[in-house]
Amino acid sequence: MTKLDALDLKILDLLQKDARLTNKEIGLRVHKSITAVYERIKRMEDQGVIKRYVAILDPNQLNRQLNAFTHIQLKDHSKQVLFDFEKTVVAYDEVMECYHMSGSYDFILKISVSDLSAYHDFLINKLFTTAVIGHLESTFVMREAKMDTAFNLDM
Amino acid sequence: MTKLDALDLKILDLLQKDARLTNKEIGLRVHKSITAVYERIKRMEDQGVIKRYVAILDPNQLNRQLNAFTHIQLKDHSKQVLFDFEKTVVAYDEVMECYHMSGSYDFILKISVSDLSAYHDFLINKLFTTAVIGHLESTFVMREAKMDTAFNLDM
DNA sequence: GGTGAAATCTGCATTCT
DNA sequence: AGAATGCAGATTTCACC
């Protein structure tokens, strides 16, 4: 695993903002040849620094305009219960993110659905059927002020 | 704004999992010509259904291995205070996501830093300088069980 | 809305430095 | 390690169904 230099970081910075940039275009911006850019990107893909390339879609045009954060405390914390709960919830389409947390609740889920009624259905038909939930608190996103996948790669 | 049909959804589904698929490859999978695929993607980019293409990087190789969710209650809720707070925090590099919430706290921030010491610095030097914070609670991600940007486009 | 072919541009392997 | 070359293959436009 080679260390990343300033040029690598600059290339990553461009790609995490726009994955459709061609090597030629990147080369122009970092003042390197196409080949140099190509080889560095290839190396970083192989290293796993670049995990994948994805298209970001507009939730509003795909009927996913309601986002909720669901905070969950389990009834008990045996390894098996934690494992099973995690395995079950990550399989649900509505669950975009699932984190096992330190602190006063065990899990934070980010849920993406069409409306409150769909969220209700999700709770009743999916989450509550796991039966290991001790406490649950739902809060809803009124406004998404920032939602970024790109890190600042301070250069 | 044209409505999306089943073919559009299928193409979106492929692209939100792998933005590097060629039109040829997509065409093979949806049984359409390269041009048909090309035109539909172009239309959906213009419509804003496809917002952008990004590279997803590995936080662990970029010194962002600690994620926290910071729950914030403001001291007061005048329009100006809310607006200023939002404007300030979204500008911070450590803040990957910022949501204005309904319920018992006003904002949830997803913070991404290198370690606890960096999180401490972020609180002291950045968040607490806004001076409008009433209550703040930090919880830390111990395990990221799921982190997906792709919606299920049930077809 | 769809197709197929032509033109142009990129990706990627090879070779040279 | 990066630059130059060249071919294969991709994107994009266009004429037509």
Short mmCIF file of C-alpha atoms (C1' of nucleotides) in Angstrom, two decimals:
data_model
loop_
_atom_site.label_atom_id
_atom_site.label_comp_id
_atom_site.label_asym_id
_atom_site.label_seq_id
_atom_site.Cartn_x
_atom_site.Cartn_y
_atom_site.Cartn_z
CA MET A 1 0.00 0.00 0.00
CA THR A 2 1.82 3.03 -1.32
CA LYS A 3 1.39 6.33 0.40
CA LEU A 4 -0.64 8.95 -1.39
CA ASP A 5 1.17 12.07 -2.52
CA ALA A 6 -0.19 15.52 -3.30
CA LEU A 7 -0.86 14.61 -6.93
CA ASP A 8 -2.85 11.52 -5.93
CA LEU A 9 -4.94 13.63 -3.58
CA LYS A 10 -5.60 16.21 -6.27
CA ILE A 11 -6.78 13.48 -8.67
CA LEU A 12 -8.99 11.93 -5.97
CA ASP A 13 -10.43 15.33 -5.20
CA LEU A 14 -11.46 15.80 -8.82
CA LEU A 15 -12.91 12.29 -9.13
CA GLN A 16 -14.97 12.44 -5.96
CA LYS A 17 -16.66 15.54 -7.30
CA ASP A 18 -17.06 14.34 -10.88
CA ALA A 19 -16.35 10.73 -11.77
CA ARG A 20 -16.97 11.43 -15.45
CA LEU A 21 -13.84 13.49 -15.96
CA THR A 22 -11.63 11.92 -18.61
CA ASN A 23 -7.97 11.23 -17.94
CA LYS A 24 -7.21 13.88 -20.51
CA GLU A 25 -9.22 16.51 -18.68
CA ILE A 26 -7.69 15.52 -15.33
CA GLY A 27 -4.24 15.63 -16.92
CA LEU A 28 -4.83 19.19 -18.06
CA ARG A 29 -5.90 20.28 -14.59
CA VAL A 30 -3.01 18.66 -12.71
CA HIS A 31 -0.45 19.40 -15.44
CA LYS A 32 0.47 15.79 -16.11
CA SER A 33 0.25 13.50 -19.09
CA ILE A 34 -2.72 11.24 -19.72
CA THR A 35 -0.56 8.22 -18.97
CA ALA A 36 0.56 9.52 -15.60
CA VAL A 37 -3.04 10.17 -14.58
CA TYR A 38 -4.18 6.81 -15.92
CA GLU A 39 -1.56 4.86 -13.99
CA ARG A 40 -2.21 6.64 -10.74
CA ILE A 41 -5.96 6.11 -10.96
CA LYS A 42 -5.45 2.46 -11.81
CA ARG A 43 -3.12 2.06 -8.84
CA MET A 44 -5.60 3.73 -6.49
CA GLU A 45 -8.43 1.56 -7.77
CA ASP A 46 -6.31 -1.54 -7.13
CA GLN A 47 -5.36 -0.29 -3.67
CA GLY A 48 -9.02 0.27 -2.86
CA VAL A 49 -8.57 3.98 -2.20
CA ILE A 50 -11.19 4.42 -4.89
CA LYS A 51 -13.92 1.99 -3.89
CA ARG A 52 -16.40 2.51 -6.70
CA TYR A 53 -18.09 4.96 -9.05
CA VAL A 54 -21.79 5.67 -8.64
CA ALA A 55 -24.53 7.87 -10.07
CA ILE A 56 -26.30 10.05 -7.51
CA LEU A 57 -30.02 10.30 -8.26
CA ASP A 58 -32.61 12.85 -7.21
CA PRO A 59 -34.75 11.37 -4.39
CA ASN A 60 -37.58 13.77 -5.19
CA GLN A 61 -38.00 12.35 -8.68
CA LEU A 62 -37.90 8.80 -7.39
CA ASN A 63 -40.51 8.96 -4.67
CA ARG A 64 -38.06 9.03 -1.79
CA GLN A 65 -38.74 12.52 -0.52
CA LEU A 66 -39.06 11.62 3.17
CA ASN A 67 -35.92 10.89 5.15
CA ALA A 68 -35.95 9.81 8.78
CA PHE A 69 -33.32 9.01 11.36
CA THR A 70 -34.43 6.16 13.57
CA HIS A 71 -32.62 5.74 16.88
CA ILE A 72 -32.86 2.28 18.34
CA GLN A 73 -32.05 0.71 21.67
CA LEU A 74 -32.14 -3.06 21.82
CA LYS A 75 -33.58 -5.03 24.74
CA ASP A 76 -30.40 -6.95 25.27
CA HIS A 77 -26.95 -6.81 23.79
CA SER A 78 -25.82 -10.35 23.30
CA LYS A 79 -23.59 -10.90 20.31
CA GLN A 80 -26.28 -12.96 18.62
CA VAL A 81 -29.02 -10.35 19.01
CA LEU A 82 -26.78 -7.57 17.70
CA PHE A 83 -25.69 -9.68 14.77
CA ASP A 84 -29.19 -10.78 13.82
CA PHE A 85 -30.65 -7.29 14.15
CA GLU A 86 -27.96 -5.85 11.92
CA LYS A 87 -28.33 -8.57 9.34
CA THR A 88 -32.09 -8.09 9.19
CA VAL A 89 -32.23 -4.32 8.91
CA VAL A 90 -29.48 -3.86 6.32
CA ALA A 91 -31.53 -6.05 3.99
CA TYR A 92 -34.48 -3.62 4.00
CA ASP A 93 -34.68 -1.33 0.97
CA GLU A 94 -35.81 1.61 3.08
CA VAL A 95 -32.64 1.44 5.18
CA MET A 96 -30.04 3.50 3.36
CA GLU A 97 -27.59 3.59 6.26
CA CYS A 98 -27.17 1.58 9.44
CA TYR A 99 -24.62 2.39 12.14
CA HIS A 100 -23.83 0.61 15.35
CA MET A 101 -23.24 3.43 17.80
CA SER A 102 -21.64 4.11 21.12
CA GLY A 103 -23.75 6.01 23.64
CA SER A 104 -27.37 6.05 24.68
CA TYR A 105 -28.76 4.13 21.69
CA ASP A 106 -27.35 1.15 19.89
CA PHE A 107 -28.20 1.90 16.27
CA ILE A 108 -28.90 4.87 14.05
CA LEU A 109 -30.72 4.10 10.82
CA LYS A 110 -31.22 6.49 7.96
CA ILE A 111 -34.54 5.63 6.37
CA SER A 112 -35.65 6.84 2.96
CA VAL A 113 -39.31 6.48 1.94
CA SER A 114 -42.04 8.25 -0.01
CA ASP A 115 -44.08 9.65 2.86
CA LEU A 116 -45.15 9.23 6.48
CA SER A 117 -47.53 6.46 5.62
CA ALA A 118 -44.73 4.48 4.03
CA TYR A 119 -42.60 5.09 7.11
CA HIS A 120 -45.41 3.79 9.27
CA ASP A 121 -45.64 0.65 7.13
CA PHE A 122 -41.90 0.19 7.41
CA LEU A 123 -42.06 0.33 11.21
CA ILE A 124 -45.06 -1.96 11.56
CA ASN A 125 -44.24 -4.52 8.91
CA LYS A 126 -40.49 -4.59 9.09
CA LEU A 127 -38.70 -3.00 12.03
CA PHE A 128 -41.12 -4.01 14.78
CA THR A 129 -41.19 -7.61 13.60
CA THR A 130 -37.61 -8.02 14.78
CA ALA A 131 -39.00 -8.03 18.35
CA VAL A 132 -35.69 -7.20 19.99
CA ILE A 133 -36.26 -3.45 20.05
CA GLY A 134 -36.36 -1.87 23.50
CA HIS A 135 -36.69 1.80 22.65
CA LEU A 136 -37.18 3.55 19.32
CA GLU A 137 -37.19 7.23 18.44
CA SER A 138 -37.98 8.62 14.99
CA THR A 139 -37.01 12.07 13.79
CA PHE A 140 -37.70 13.41 10.35
CA VAL A 141 -35.60 15.46 7.99
CA MET A 142 -37.33 18.75 7.27
CA ARG A 143 -34.46 20.14 5.26
CA GLU A 144 -31.30 18.59 3.90
CA ALA A 145 -28.77 21.39 4.24
CA LYS A 146 -25.77 19.31 3.19
CA MET A 147 -25.29 15.78 1.94
CA ASP A 148 -21.82 15.15 0.67
CA THR A 149 -19.88 11.99 -0.16
CA ALA A 150 -16.67 13.88 -0.94
CA PHE A 151 -14.02 14.37 1.71
CA ASN A 152 -11.93 17.47 1.91
CA LEU A 153 -8.45 16.29 0.97
CA ASP A 154 -6.67 19.32 2.38
CA MET A 155 -3.77 19.95 0.03
CA MET B 1 -40.44 16.52 -16.99
CA THR B 2 -41.22 13.23 -18.61
CA LYS B 3 -42.31 10.35 -16.48
CA LEU B 4 -39.86 7.52 -16.00
CA ASP B 5 -40.75 4.17 -17.46
CA ALA B 6 -39.53 0.70 -16.52
CA LEU B 7 -36.59 0.94 -18.92
CA ASP B 8 -35.47 4.25 -17.42
CA LEU B 9 -35.61 2.73 -13.94
CA LYS B 10 -33.59 -0.27 -15.04
CA ILE B 11 -30.90 1.98 -16.49
CA LEU B 12 -30.85 4.14 -13.35
CA ASP B 13 -30.58 1.04 -11.22
CA LEU B 14 -27.48 -0.06 -13.11
CA LEU B 15 -25.88 3.38 -13.02
CA GLN B 16 -26.41 4.00 -9.34
CA LYS B 17 -24.53 0.79 -8.62
CA ASP B 18 -21.78 1.30 -11.19
CA ALA B 19 -21.42 4.60 -13.01
CA ARG B 20 -18.61 3.19 -15.14
CA LEU B 21 -20.80 0.88 -17.18
CA THR B 22 -20.55 1.67 -20.87
CA ASN B 23 -23.66 2.35 -22.92
CA LYS B 24 -22.88 -0.81 -24.82
CA GLU B 25 -22.84 -2.90 -21.66
CA ILE B 26 -26.05 -1.30 -20.40
CA GLY B 27 -27.63 -1.88 -23.80
CA LEU B 28 -26.82 -5.57 -23.62
CA ARG B 29 -28.40 -5.88 -20.18
CA VAL B 30 -31.61 -4.02 -21.03
CA HIS B 31 -31.82 -5.37 -24.60
CA LYS B 32 -31.71 -2.01 -26.33
CA SER B 33 -29.31 -0.33 -28.75
CA ILE B 34 -26.42 1.82 -27.63
CA THR B 35 -28.15 4.91 -28.96
CA ALA B 36 -31.40 4.22 -27.12
CA VAL B 37 -29.49 3.91 -23.88
CA TYR B 38 -27.44 7.00 -24.66
CA GLU B 39 -30.51 9.14 -25.38
CA ARG B 40 -32.32 8.06 -22.23
CA ILE B 41 -29.31 8.71 -20.02
CA LYS B 42 -28.82 12.10 -21.62
CA ARG B 43 -32.49 12.96 -21.06
CA MET B 44 -32.33 11.91 -17.42
CA GLU B 45 -29.17 13.94 -16.87
CA ASP B 46 -30.91 16.97 -18.36
CA GLN B 47 -34.02 16.37 -16.25
CA GLY B 48 -31.86 16.17 -13.14
CA VAL B 49 -32.96 12.63 -12.29
CA ILE B 50 -29.26 11.83 -12.46
CA LYS B 51 -27.69 14.57 -10.39
CA ARG B 52 -24.03 13.66 -10.75
CA TYR B 53 -21.43 10.92 -10.93
CA VAL B 54 -18.98 10.53 -8.08
CA ALA B 55 -16.12 8.34 -6.96
CA ILE B 56 -16.58 6.80 -3.52
CA LEU B 57 -13.31 6.75 -1.61
CA ASP B 58 -12.19 4.64 1.33
CA PRO B 59 -12.33 6.79 4.51
CA ASN B 60 -9.81 4.52 6.21
CA GLN B 61 -7.12 5.31 3.67
CA LEU B 62 -7.83 9.01 3.86
CA ASN B 63 -7.64 9.55 7.58
CA ARG B 64 -11.36 9.83 8.12
CA GLN B 65 -11.91 6.68 10.15
CA LEU B 66 -14.00 8.27 12.90
CA ASN B 67 -17.61 9.12 12.18
CA ALA B 68 -19.87 10.86 14.66
CA PHE B 69 -23.47 11.94 14.72
CA THR B 70 -23.87 15.22 16.52
CA HIS B 71 -27.35 16.13 17.73
CA ILE B 72 -27.89 19.80 18.31
CA GLN B 73 -30.54 21.91 19.94
CA LEU B 74 -30.30 25.64 19.42
CA LYS B 75 -30.95 28.22 22.13
CA ASP B 76 -33.57 29.97 20.10
CA HIS B 77 -35.25 29.32 16.81
CA SER B 78 -35.54 32.62 15.04
CA LYS B 79 -35.26 32.45 11.31
CA GLN B 80 -31.99 34.34 11.41
CA VAL B 81 -30.35 32.04 13.97
CA LEU B 82 -31.39 28.91 12.06
CA PHE B 83 -30.18 30.36 8.79
CA ASP B 84 -26.83 31.50 10.16
CA PHE B 85 -26.18 28.26 11.99
CA GLU B 86 -26.88 26.23 8.88
CA LYS B 87 -24.76 28.44 6.70
CA THR B 88 -21.83 28.21 9.11
CA VAL B 89 -21.81 24.46 9.70
CA VAL B 90 -22.24 23.34 6.10
CA ALA B 91 -19.02 25.19 5.30
CA TYR B 92 -16.97 23.04 7.67
CA ASP B 93 -15.02 20.23 5.98
CA GLU B 94 -15.71 17.82 8.84
CA VAL B 95 -19.47 18.15 8.31
CA MET B 96 -20.42 15.60 5.66
CA GLU B 97 -24.15 15.90 6.23
CA CYS B 98 -26.40 18.42 7.91
CA TYR B 99 -30.13 17.97 8.42
CA HIS B 100 -32.69 20.27 9.95
CA MET B 101 -34.92 17.91 11.89
CA SER B 102 -38.33 17.75 13.44
CA GLY B 103 -38.49 16.52 17.02
CA SER B 104 -36.42 16.90 20.14
CA TYR B 105 -33.29 18.33 18.49
CA ASP B 106 -32.98 20.80 15.68
CA PHE B 107 -30.05 19.45 13.69
CA ILE B 108 -28.29 16.18 13.07
CA LEU B 109 -24.77 16.46 11.72
CA LYS B 110 -22.69 13.62 10.37
CA ILE B 111 -19.10 14.41 11.19
CA SER B 112 -16.12 12.68 9.64
CA VAL B 113 -12.66 13.09 11.18
CA SER B 114 -9.45 11.20 11.84
CA ASP B 115 -9.85 10.52 15.56
CA LEU B 116 -11.36 11.68 18.84
CA SER B 117 -8.79 14.40 19.23
CA ALA B 118 -9.77 15.84 15.85
CA TYR B 119 -13.43 15.65 16.86
CA HIS B 120 -12.60 17.54 20.04
CA ASP B 121 -10.82 20.22 18.01
CA PHE B 122 -13.81 20.45 15.71
CA LEU B 123 -16.17 21.05 18.63
CA ILE B 124 -13.95 23.56 20.41
CA ASN B 125 -12.67 25.51 17.43
CA LYS B 126 -15.64 25.36 15.12
CA LEU B 127 -19.02 24.22 16.44
CA PHE B 128 -18.87 25.91 19.86
CA THR B 129 -17.81 29.22 18.33
CA THR B 130 -21.26 29.58 16.82
CA ALA B 131 -22.50 30.35 20.35
CA VAL B 132 -26.14 29.61 19.59
CA ILE B 133 -26.00 25.98 20.71
CA GLY B 134 -28.27 25.07 23.60
CA HIS B 135 -27.73 21.35 23.88
CA LEU B 136 -25.34 19.03 22.07
CA GLU B 137 -24.98 15.27 22.13
CA SER B 138 -22.28 13.32 20.35
CA THR B 139 -22.47 9.64 19.47
CA PHE B 140 -19.80 7.75 17.63
CA VAL B 141 -20.02 5.15 14.92
CA MET B 142 -18.45 1.90 16.12
CA ARG B 143 -19.43 -0.03 13.04
CA GLU B 144 -20.85 1.01 9.69
CA ALA B 145 -23.18 -1.85 8.83
CA LYS B 146 -24.63 -0.22 5.72
CA MET B 147 -23.93 2.96 3.82
CA ASP B 148 -25.71 3.10 0.51
CA THR B 149 -26.41 5.89 -1.96
CA ALA B 150 -28.49 3.67 -4.27
CA PHE B 151 -32.26 3.52 -3.95
CA ASN B 152 -34.23 0.42 -4.60
CA LEU B 153 -36.15 1.18 -7.78
CA ASP B 154 -38.66 -1.62 -7.38
CA MET B 155 -39.43 -2.79 -10.89
"C1'" DG C 1 -39.47 6.62 -29.59
"C1'" DG C 2 -36.25 3.42 -32.04
"C1'" DT C 3 -31.87 1.82 -35.15
"C1'" DG C 4 -27.17 1.63 -37.48
"C1'" DA C 5 -23.21 3.63 -39.19
"C1'" DA C 6 -19.70 7.50 -39.37
"C1'" DA C 7 -16.76 10.70 -36.99
"C1'" DT C 8 -14.36 11.95 -33.09
"C1'" DC C 9 -12.49 11.22 -28.75
"C1'" DT C 10 -10.81 7.96 -24.83
"C1'" DG C 11 -8.91 4.01 -22.79
"C1'" DC C 12 -5.33 1.06 -22.34
"C1'" DA C 13 -1.09 -1.67 -23.63
"C1'" DT C 14 3.37 -1.16 -25.39
"C1'" DT C 15 7.62 0.93 -25.95
"C1'" DC C 16 10.98 4.41 -25.09
"C1'" DT C 17 13.24 7.78 -22.03
"C1'" DA D 1 8.11 6.83 -12.75
"C1'" DG D 2 6.31 9.50 -16.84
"C1'" DA D 3 5.89 10.50 -22.19
"C1'" DA D 4 4.66 9.05 -26.92
"C1'" DT D 5 2.49 5.96 -30.02
"C1'" DG D 6 -1.24 3.26 -31.95
"C1'" DC D 7 -5.15 0.30 -31.96
"C1'" DA D 8 -9.45 -1.02 -29.96
"C1'" DG D 9 -13.38 0.57 -28.26
"C1'" DA D 10 -16.33 4.34 -26.37
"C1'" DT D 11 -19.19 8.45 -27.01
"C1'" DT D 12 -21.85 11.38 -29.80
"C1'" DT D 13 -24.12 12.99 -34.03
"C1'" DC D 14 -26.92 12.17 -37.92
"C1'" DA D 15 -29.87 10.26 -41.43
"C1'" DC D 16 -33.57 7.30 -41.47
"C1'" DC D 17 -37.52 4.02 -39.81
#
